Amino acid sequence: MLAGAVLAVLVFTGVGALLSEGSSGQKGAHPVGQAASPAATPIPVLPSPPQLERVGHSQPIGWSNAGNLVINYYNGINDVSTAWPLLSPTAQATFASESDFQSYWGQYASVSARNASGVSDNSDGSVRVPVDVTYNNGANVRVVKRALRVSWLDGRLVIDSDPR
């Protein structure tokens, strides 16, 4: 019984000492006998997104492949299960979620792309793909000249810039 009481005191003292130390291990600024303010709710730590592979000379991005990827993305935008995986986590984050992606593209009656020409290499090994994107919302049609970044991720090509 006495051992249990001693253990409880040691645990309580240890927990108190841990609570009064900051993240750097320094003692807290709370004077003895004064209650500390309630702790803030911790922000969940999300896993970091996969890192884009730096493209070396042994793994260059073919301009034709990059252009086809971009054309296929826009021309297949109504099939979320096909279009969404063509985006890197960075590009996907511009929509917040796959559901938001679907809602965003749902505002258009049709979207298409052509003229993915003039592809150029970036210094980090990715490529820049200029493309003409046609947005049709049912009332208006507009053609926008876009330029998307294409890079490697886990052995496959992905769009790694805002694809809207």
PDB file of N, CA and C in Angstrom, residues 88-97:
ATOM      1  N   SER A  88      -0.487  15.712 -58.867  1.00  0.00           N
ATOM      2  CA  SER A  88       0.365  15.515 -57.690  1.00  0.00           C
ATOM      3  C   SER A  88      -0.415  15.958 -56.454  1.00  0.00           C
ATOM      4  N   PRO A  89       0.036  15.599 -55.254  1.00  0.00           N
ATOM      5  CA  PRO A  89      -0.614  16.094 -54.038  1.00  0.00           C
ATOM      6  C   PRO A  89      -0.675  17.625 -53.995  1.00  0.00           C
ATOM      7  N   THR A  90       0.338  18.292 -54.519  1.00  0.00           N
ATOM      8  CA  THR A  90       0.339  19.757 -54.554  1.00  0.00           C
ATOM      9  C   THR A  90      -0.790  20.268 -55.437  1.00  0.00           C
ATOM     10  N   ALA A  91      -0.952  19.693 -56.611  1.00  0.00           N
ATOM     11  CA  ALA A  91      -2.024  20.107 -57.515  1.00  0.00           C
ATOM     12  C   ALA A  91      -3.389  19.740 -56.941  1.00  0.00           C
ATOM     13  N   GLN A  92      -3.495  18.570 -56.314  1.00  0.00           N
ATOM     14  CA  GLN A  92      -4.759  18.172 -55.697  1.00  0.00           C
ATOM     15  C   GLN A  92      -5.152  19.134 -54.585  1.00  0.00           C
ATOM     16  N   ALA A  93      -4.169  19.673 -53.881  1.00  0.00           N
ATOM     17  CA  ALA A  93      -4.444  20.585 -52.765  1.00  0.00           C
ATOM     18  C   ALA A  93      -5.111  21.880 -53.221  1.00  0.00           C
ATOM     19  N   THR A  94      -5.020  22.233 -54.492  1.00  0.00           N
ATOM     20  CA  THR A  94      -5.703  23.437 -54.973  1.00  0.00           C
ATOM     21  C   THR A  94      -7.215  23.265 -54.915  1.00  0.00           C
ATOM     22  N   PHE A  95      -7.681  22.034 -54.797  1.00  0.00           N
ATOM     23  CA  PHE A  95      -9.111  21.748 -54.713  1.00  0.00           C
ATOM     24  C   PHE A  95      -9.557  21.367 -53.304  1.00  0.00           C
ATOM     25  N   ALA A  96      -8.676  21.085 -52.415  1.00  0.00           N
ATOM     26  CA  ALA A  96      -8.960  20.672 -51.034  1.00  0.00           C
ATOM     27  C   ALA A  96      -9.395  19.206 -50.930  1.00  0.00           C
ATOM     28  N   SER A  97     -10.208  18.727 -51.856  1.00  0.00           N
ATOM     29  CA  SER A  97     -10.638  17.329 -51.785  1.00  0.00           C
ATOM     30  C   SER A  97     -11.080  16.860 -53.171  1.00  0.00           C
TER      31      SER A  97
END
